[in-house]
Short mmCIF file of C-alpha atoms in Angstrom, two decimals:
data_model
loop_
_atom_site.label_atom_id
_atom_site.label_comp_id
_atom_site.label_asym_id
_atom_site.label_seq_id
_atom_site.Cartn_x
_atom_site.Cartn_y
_atom_site.Cartn_z
CA MET A 1 128.93 87.91 47.58
CA ASN A 2 129.17 91.94 48.45
CA ASN A 3 131.90 93.55 50.32
CA THR A 4 130.69 92.64 53.43
CA LEU A 5 133.49 91.21 56.16
CA ARG A 6 133.01 87.44 56.54
CA VAL A 7 134.76 85.82 59.50
CA ILE A 8 134.51 82.23 60.82
CA VAL A 9 135.30 81.50 64.41
CA SER A 10 136.32 77.86 64.81
CA GLY A 11 136.51 76.06 68.51
CA GLY A 12 135.01 75.72 71.62
CA GLY A 13 134.31 72.61 74.26
CA THR A 14 134.79 74.80 77.38
CA GLY A 15 133.88 78.23 78.59
CA GLY A 16 137.33 78.84 78.65
CA HIS A 17 137.46 78.65 74.91
CA ILE A 18 133.93 80.18 74.23
CA PHE A 19 134.13 83.30 76.28
CA PRO A 20 137.28 84.59 74.35
CA ALA A 21 135.57 83.59 71.02
CA ILE A 22 132.47 85.24 71.90
CA SER A 23 134.61 88.31 73.13
CA ILE A 24 136.26 88.58 69.70
CA ALA A 25 133.39 88.48 67.70
CA ASN A 26 131.82 91.27 69.68
CA ALA A 27 134.77 93.22 69.14
CA LEU A 28 134.41 92.61 65.24
CA ARG A 29 131.06 93.52 65.19
CA GLU A 30 132.00 97.09 67.17
CA LYS A 31 134.74 97.60 65.12
CA LYS A 32 132.79 96.49 61.50
CA PRO A 33 128.77 96.38 62.38
CA GLN A 34 128.03 94.89 59.20
CA SER A 35 130.13 91.76 59.50
CA GLU A 36 129.00 88.38 58.73
CA ILE A 37 130.35 86.11 61.62
CA LEU A 38 129.92 82.39 61.73
CA PHE A 39 130.81 79.97 64.03
CA VAL A 40 132.21 76.56 63.77
CA GLY A 41 131.66 74.41 66.80
CA ALA A 42 131.86 70.50 67.58
CA LEU A 43 128.23 69.00 67.90
CA GLY A 44 127.12 68.12 71.25
CA ARG A 45 129.71 70.47 73.00
CA MET A 46 128.89 73.58 74.90
CA GLU A 47 129.56 75.87 72.31
CA MET A 48 126.01 74.70 70.30
CA GLN A 49 123.98 76.32 72.93
CA ARG A 50 126.38 79.23 74.04
CA VAL A 51 126.94 81.01 71.10
CA PRO A 52 123.28 80.95 69.68
CA GLN A 53 122.64 82.48 73.14
CA ALA A 54 125.27 85.10 72.43
CA GLY A 55 123.30 85.84 69.09
CA TYR A 56 125.52 84.33 66.35
CA GLU A 57 124.97 81.37 63.96
CA ILE A 58 126.99 78.17 64.50
CA ILE A 59 127.44 75.06 62.47
CA GLY A 60 128.60 72.03 64.07
CA LEU A 61 131.08 69.29 63.33
CA PRO A 62 131.03 65.61 64.25
CA VAL A 63 134.57 65.71 65.26
CA GLU A 64 135.78 64.41 68.77
CA GLY A 65 138.77 64.08 70.45
CA PHE A 66 141.43 61.11 70.60
CA ASP A 67 140.76 58.31 73.12
CA ARG A 68 144.49 57.88 74.51
CA LYS A 69 143.28 55.16 77.04
CA HIS A 70 141.75 53.00 74.44
CA LEU A 71 143.01 53.29 71.08
CA TRP A 72 141.10 50.85 69.29
CA ARG A 73 138.05 53.72 69.72
CA ASN A 74 140.02 56.01 67.32
CA VAL A 75 138.90 54.16 64.25
CA ALA A 76 135.43 55.77 64.75
CA VAL A 77 137.23 59.15 65.90
CA LEU A 78 139.01 59.28 62.61
CA TYR A 79 136.39 58.24 60.54
CA LYS A 80 134.70 61.63 62.27
CA LEU A 81 137.54 63.82 61.39
CA TRP A 82 137.52 62.76 57.82
CA LYS A 83 133.72 63.94 57.78
CA SER A 84 134.60 66.87 59.99
CA ARG A 85 137.12 68.10 57.26
CA ARG A 86 134.52 67.50 54.33
CA LYS A 87 132.09 69.57 56.47
CA ALA A 88 134.49 72.40 57.12
CA ARG A 89 135.52 72.25 53.26
CA LYS A 90 131.93 72.69 52.48
CA VAL A 91 131.58 75.28 55.05
CA LEU A 92 134.24 77.59 54.02
CA LYS A 93 133.26 76.93 50.05
CA ASP A 94 129.72 78.24 50.94
CA PHE A 95 130.71 81.14 53.23
CA GLN A 96 133.86 82.28 51.73
CA PRO A 97 135.69 83.84 54.81
CA GLN A 98 138.05 86.58 54.50
CA VAL A 99 139.71 85.53 57.46
CA VAL A 100 139.22 82.43 59.83
CA ILE A 101 139.95 82.55 63.67
CA GLY A 102 140.81 79.63 65.83
CA VAL A 103 140.30 79.61 69.58
CA GLY A 104 140.93 76.09 70.55
CA GLY A 105 138.83 72.92 70.84
CA TYR A 106 138.17 70.14 68.85
CA ALA A 107 136.56 72.20 65.69
CA SER A 108 139.18 74.72 65.23
CA GLY A 109 141.74 71.70 64.21
CA PRO A 110 139.97 70.43 60.90
CA THR A 111 138.42 74.04 60.18
CA LEU A 112 141.59 76.21 60.27
CA ASP A 113 143.78 73.43 58.61
CA GLU A 114 141.14 73.48 55.48
CA ALA A 115 141.22 77.28 55.42
CA ALA A 116 145.09 77.10 55.32
CA ARG A 117 144.81 74.54 52.47
CA GLN A 118 142.54 77.06 50.74
CA GLY A 119 144.95 80.03 51.27
CA ILE A 120 142.47 81.82 53.66
CA PRO A 121 144.54 83.89 56.00
CA THR A 122 144.28 82.33 59.68
CA LEU A 123 144.73 83.33 63.18
CA ILE A 124 144.82 81.33 66.27
CA GLN A 125 144.22 82.33 69.70
CA GLU A 126 146.50 80.43 72.14
CA GLN A 127 145.24 80.91 75.42
CA ASN A 128 147.71 78.69 77.79
CA SER A 129 151.39 79.19 78.61
CA TYR A 130 151.85 75.61 77.23
CA ALA A 131 150.87 75.29 73.52
CA GLY A 132 148.49 72.40 72.58
CA VAL A 133 149.20 69.77 70.14
CA THR A 134 146.70 70.94 67.82
CA ASN A 135 147.64 74.47 67.94
CA LYS A 136 151.28 73.37 67.52
CA LEU A 137 150.53 71.88 64.21
CA LEU A 138 148.13 74.75 62.91
CA ALA A 139 150.68 77.47 63.71
CA LYS A 140 152.96 76.07 61.17
CA ARG A 141 150.62 77.57 58.33
CA ALA A 142 148.81 80.33 60.10
CA ASN A 143 149.38 83.72 59.57
CA LYS A 144 149.31 84.90 63.27
CA ILE A 145 149.69 83.40 66.66
CA CYS A 146 147.75 85.64 69.58
CA VAL A 147 149.34 84.47 72.73
CA ALA A 148 148.68 85.61 76.43
CA TYR A 149 152.34 84.54 77.78
CA ASP A 150 156.00 85.41 77.43
CA GLY A 151 158.16 82.90 75.81
CA MET A 152 155.84 81.37 73.17
CA GLU A 153 158.56 81.08 70.46
CA ARG A 154 159.28 77.68 72.04
CA PHE A 155 156.21 76.45 70.39
CA PHE A 156 155.46 78.92 67.46
CA PRO A 157 157.34 81.20 64.84
CA GLN A 158 158.41 84.40 66.48
CA GLU A 159 157.57 86.23 63.45
CA ASN A 160 154.06 85.31 63.86
CA ILE A 161 153.52 85.89 67.32
CA VAL A 162 151.69 88.81 68.68
CA PHE A 163 151.09 89.35 72.74
CA THR A 164 147.31 89.94 73.01
CA GLY A 165 146.53 88.87 76.07
CA ASN A 166 143.24 86.58 76.65
CA PRO A 167 139.77 88.04 76.16
CA VAL A 168 137.55 88.11 79.17
CA ARG A 169 133.81 88.34 79.74
CA GLN A 170 132.84 91.55 79.03
CA ASN A 171 130.75 92.44 82.02
CA LEU A 172 133.22 92.01 84.47
CA LEU A 173 133.86 95.59 84.89
CA SER A 174 130.77 97.37 83.02
CA ALA A 175 128.39 95.72 85.48
CA ALA A 176 130.37 95.19 88.79
CA PRO A 177 128.52 96.44 91.89
CA THR A 178 130.46 98.02 94.85
CA LYS A 179 131.99 96.00 97.41
CA ALA A 180 129.28 96.59 99.95
CA GLU A 181 126.44 95.69 97.34
CA ALA A 182 128.07 92.50 96.45
CA LEU A 183 128.72 91.30 99.84
CA LYS A 184 124.60 91.75 100.52
CA THR A 185 123.94 90.10 97.77
CA PHE A 186 125.51 87.18 99.27
CA GLY A 187 124.43 87.84 102.59
CA LEU A 188 127.89 88.26 103.87
CA SER A 189 129.22 91.06 106.63
CA SER A 190 131.13 93.73 105.46
CA GLY A 191 133.50 93.54 108.60
CA LYS A 192 135.01 90.36 107.51
CA ARG A 193 137.64 89.40 104.86
CA THR A 194 136.03 86.96 102.14
CA ILE A 195 137.63 83.98 100.03
CA LEU A 196 135.61 83.13 96.90
CA ILE A 197 136.05 79.40 96.33
CA VAL A 198 135.34 78.35 92.60
CA GLY A 199 135.84 75.29 90.64
CA GLY A 200 134.20 76.07 87.34
CA SER A 201 130.58 75.16 86.30
CA LEU A 202 130.88 71.90 87.05
CA GLY A 203 133.13 71.96 90.13
CA ALA A 204 136.42 70.54 91.38
CA ARG A 205 136.42 67.32 93.22
CA THR A 206 139.85 68.36 95.02
CA ILE A 207 138.68 71.82 95.79
CA ASN A 208 135.43 70.73 97.08
CA GLU A 209 137.12 67.98 99.24
CA SER A 210 139.33 70.39 100.53
CA VAL A 211 136.35 72.81 102.00
CA LEU A 212 134.51 69.69 103.60
CA GLY A 213 137.60 68.13 105.26
CA ASN A 214 138.01 71.83 106.73
CA LEU A 215 134.69 72.80 107.85
CA PRO A 216 135.88 72.84 111.55
CA LEU A 217 138.56 75.37 110.63
CA VAL A 218 136.14 77.12 108.46
CA GLN A 219 133.48 77.34 111.60
CA GLN A 220 136.20 78.66 113.79
CA GLN A 221 136.94 81.86 111.66
CA THR A 222 135.47 85.01 113.50
CA LYS A 223 137.18 87.25 110.64
CA VAL A 224 136.88 85.42 107.78
CA GLN A 225 133.95 84.24 105.45
CA PHE A 226 133.62 82.37 102.12
CA ILE A 227 131.81 82.00 98.92
CA TRP A 228 131.70 78.44 97.71
CA GLN A 229 130.43 77.40 94.25
CA THR A 230 130.36 73.87 94.37
CA GLY A 231 129.50 73.30 90.63
CA LYS A 232 126.53 71.47 89.74
CA TYR A 233 128.09 68.15 89.41
CA TYR A 234 128.71 67.95 93.16
CA SER A 235 125.84 69.74 94.34
CA ASP A 236 123.72 67.18 95.85
CA GLU A 237 126.07 65.08 97.82
CA ILE A 238 127.80 68.40 99.39
CA HIS A 239 124.32 69.62 100.52
CA LYS A 240 123.55 65.93 102.06
CA GLU A 241 127.17 66.51 103.92
CA LEU A 242 126.51 69.74 104.97
CA GLU A 243 122.79 68.92 106.35
CA ARG A 244 124.39 66.09 107.89
CA ARG A 245 127.42 68.05 109.63
CA GLY A 246 126.10 71.40 109.55
CA LYS A 247 126.57 74.14 107.69
CA PRO A 248 128.80 77.25 109.20
CA ASP A 249 127.23 80.18 109.19
CA ASN A 250 130.20 82.15 107.59
CA LEU A 251 129.68 80.04 104.47
CA PHE A 252 127.62 80.87 101.59
CA VAL A 253 127.33 77.78 99.35
CA THR A 254 125.57 77.41 95.55
CA ASP A 255 126.09 75.43 92.88
CA PHE A 256 126.47 78.00 90.28
CA VAL A 257 127.37 81.63 90.70
CA ALA A 258 125.40 83.50 88.03
CA ASP A 259 126.89 86.77 88.87
CA MET A 260 130.49 86.42 88.64
CA ALA A 261 130.96 90.20 88.35
CA ALA A 262 129.33 90.56 92.25
CA ALA A 263 131.42 87.14 93.48
CA TYR A 264 134.69 88.84 92.44
CA ALA A 265 133.83 92.59 93.78
CA ALA A 266 133.11 90.73 97.07
CA ALA A 267 136.25 88.30 97.24
CA ASP A 268 139.43 89.73 98.85
CA LEU A 269 141.27 86.23 97.81
CA VAL A 270 140.05 83.69 95.21
CA ILE A 271 140.72 79.75 95.08
CA SER A 272 140.51 78.62 91.71
CA ARG A 273 141.72 76.02 88.96
CA ALA A 274 144.50 77.62 86.51
CA GLY A 275 142.38 77.71 83.45
CA ALA A 276 143.81 80.67 81.32
CA GLY A 277 140.30 82.54 80.94
CA SER A 278 140.03 82.44 84.69
CA ILE A 279 143.21 83.67 85.38
CA SER A 280 142.77 86.21 82.90
CA GLU A 281 139.74 87.50 84.87
CA PHE A 282 141.98 87.33 88.06
CA CYS A 283 144.53 89.71 85.86
CA LEU A 284 142.35 92.29 84.83
CA LEU A 285 140.39 92.79 88.40
CA GLY A 286 143.86 92.48 90.46
CA LYS A 287 142.43 89.60 92.11
CA PRO A 288 144.72 87.81 94.48
CA ALA A 289 144.66 84.23 94.03
CA ILE A 290 145.49 80.49 95.02
CA LEU A 291 145.44 78.26 92.34
CA VAL A 292 145.03 74.80 92.43
CA PRO A 293 146.33 73.35 88.76
CA SER A 294 143.85 70.37 87.45
CA PRO A 295 145.77 67.37 86.82
CA ASN A 296 143.31 66.01 84.43
CA VAL A 297 144.16 68.47 81.33
CA ALA A 298 146.30 67.89 78.38
CA GLU A 299 150.22 68.28 78.72
CA ASP A 300 149.42 69.28 82.36
CA HIS A 301 148.91 73.06 81.14
CA GLN A 302 147.16 74.49 84.15
CA THR A 303 150.15 74.09 86.06
CA LYS A 304 152.54 75.75 83.42
CA ASN A 305 149.83 78.59 83.94
CA ALA A 306 149.98 78.56 87.51
CA LEU A 307 153.89 78.51 87.71
CA ALA A 308 153.92 81.50 85.03
CA LEU A 309 152.14 83.50 87.46
CA VAL A 310 153.97 82.49 90.79
CA GLN A 311 157.49 83.11 88.78
CA LYS A 312 156.30 86.93 89.09
CA ASP A 313 154.90 86.71 92.74
CA ALA A 314 151.43 87.20 90.94
CA ALA A 315 149.67 84.36 92.59
CA LEU A 316 150.19 81.45 94.86
CA TYR A 317 150.00 77.75 93.91
CA VAL A 318 149.06 74.29 95.57
CA LYS A 319 149.35 71.36 93.90
CA ASP A 320 146.22 69.27 93.76
CA ASP A 321 147.38 66.21 95.86
CA GLU A 322 148.20 68.69 98.68
CA ALA A 323 145.33 70.65 98.56
CA ARG A 324 143.17 68.68 100.88
CA GLU A 325 145.63 69.60 103.66
CA LEU A 326 147.10 72.58 102.79
CA LEU A 327 144.66 75.00 100.92
CA LEU A 328 142.04 76.09 103.64
CA PRO A 329 144.89 77.13 106.30
CA LEU A 330 147.19 78.81 103.51
CA ALA A 331 143.54 80.91 102.19
CA ILE A 332 142.89 81.93 105.69
CA ASN A 333 146.04 82.88 106.63
CA THR A 334 146.87 84.79 103.19
CA VAL A 335 143.72 86.57 103.26
CA GLN A 336 144.44 88.51 106.44
CA ASP A 337 147.64 89.05 105.32
CA VAL A 338 146.82 92.74 104.02
CA GLU A 339 150.42 93.51 103.11
CA ARG A 340 150.88 89.93 100.93
CA LEU A 341 147.30 90.41 99.62
CA ALA A 342 148.74 93.99 98.28
CA ILE A 343 151.79 92.61 97.16
CA LEU A 344 149.58 89.93 94.71
CA GLY A 345 147.22 92.32 93.72
CA GLU A 346 149.69 94.82 92.46
CA ASN A 347 151.48 92.11 90.69
CA ILE A 348 148.78 90.31 89.14
CA VAL A 349 147.21 93.36 87.63
CA LEU A 350 150.51 94.30 85.81
CA LEU A 351 149.81 91.19 83.81
CA ALA A 352 146.45 92.08 82.46
CA LYS A 353 145.80 92.94 78.97
CA PRO A 354 142.21 94.88 79.13
CA ASN A 355 142.08 95.16 75.42
CA ALA A 356 142.89 91.68 74.18
CA ALA A 357 139.75 91.19 72.17
CA SER A 358 139.88 94.13 70.30
CA ASP A 359 143.66 93.92 69.88
CA ILE A 360 142.81 90.34 68.35
CA ALA A 361 139.88 91.55 66.03
CA ASP A 362 142.59 94.27 64.90
CA GLU A 363 144.89 91.50 63.94
CA ALA A 364 141.89 89.53 61.97
CA LEU A 365 141.00 92.70 60.39
CA LYS A 366 144.75 93.14 58.93
CA LEU A 367 144.62 89.60 57.59
CA ALA A 368 140.88 90.13 56.18
CA HIS A 369 142.48 93.14 54.07
CA THR A 370 145.15 91.22 53.14
CA PRO A 371 144.88 87.71 51.95
CA SER A 372 147.62 85.39 51.90
CA PRO A 373 148.69 83.39 48.49
CA ALA A 374 147.38 79.72 48.93
CA LYS A 375 149.75 77.55 50.63
#
């Protein structure tokens, strides 16, 4: 092997893990253009398509998550975990990385655990304010844990924690249009306040039902307009319902927003789930937000993410089971309250870490050049 820097980045499963992983890899490439970077993901998951699209090689493990509702199914899960560990061991032996970075997701468990067993330096990037089970286990032997929230010494050894923030999609600032240009993209008026409603690429049922249940209220607004990303999963049924009931003229509806830089530029207020990646984008852009945490995530970490901002008066928060009644009226009142919007925007931008990907890359490079002894 030559002296080229070799790095493995492992994890994925959702955009919230994949976007940071690619951002870190890009930062490493900027600092060390001759780096060899290999991704290790989970077969059948989103990273197997998104990572090659970003220009990186990826190897898939057959790993799956545990089924907590049907325990008998975990016999197959355990077998796949065993196979994944064997495959991860072979990947490490063949590629010989100088550092392994884990961003969360099924594949990061066996990959980082095997790396630590072999004495290869490991770095964990924990995106949420409440650490997941896998990262808590991996952290016992990790060399560095890069975090985005205060108080993470509850979960990790304090001496190994580095506060870096979460990397975000790198085109949000560089490719951002002016507000006037962005509004024109969506066919909206420059004389009205704009609310952006997003629930992820697949959509969020509760947020969508909150809009559908308040269509008369939406239609009544003369000073407020809306961009609504329904998500592909719910798109057909929502369009049928809008055809039946009539779509308000001040409501732009799409299943997927391809240009999020334009959507953010157009928005005065964002309604969103409380995933760590989305929150980091709001912080970077100084966007006032109303967060509706998903109840369907491990250890209710989205609620903890949201409350971490609410405690600093950097965002508003509506419980999932109260959103159908409260969300749209709160959003409409808030977006017209210029003073409240300004306070939320000023407070959330203070939490931004625009150099997160670069800082994490620096920590990885330090580890690569000071290998730890076998553990």
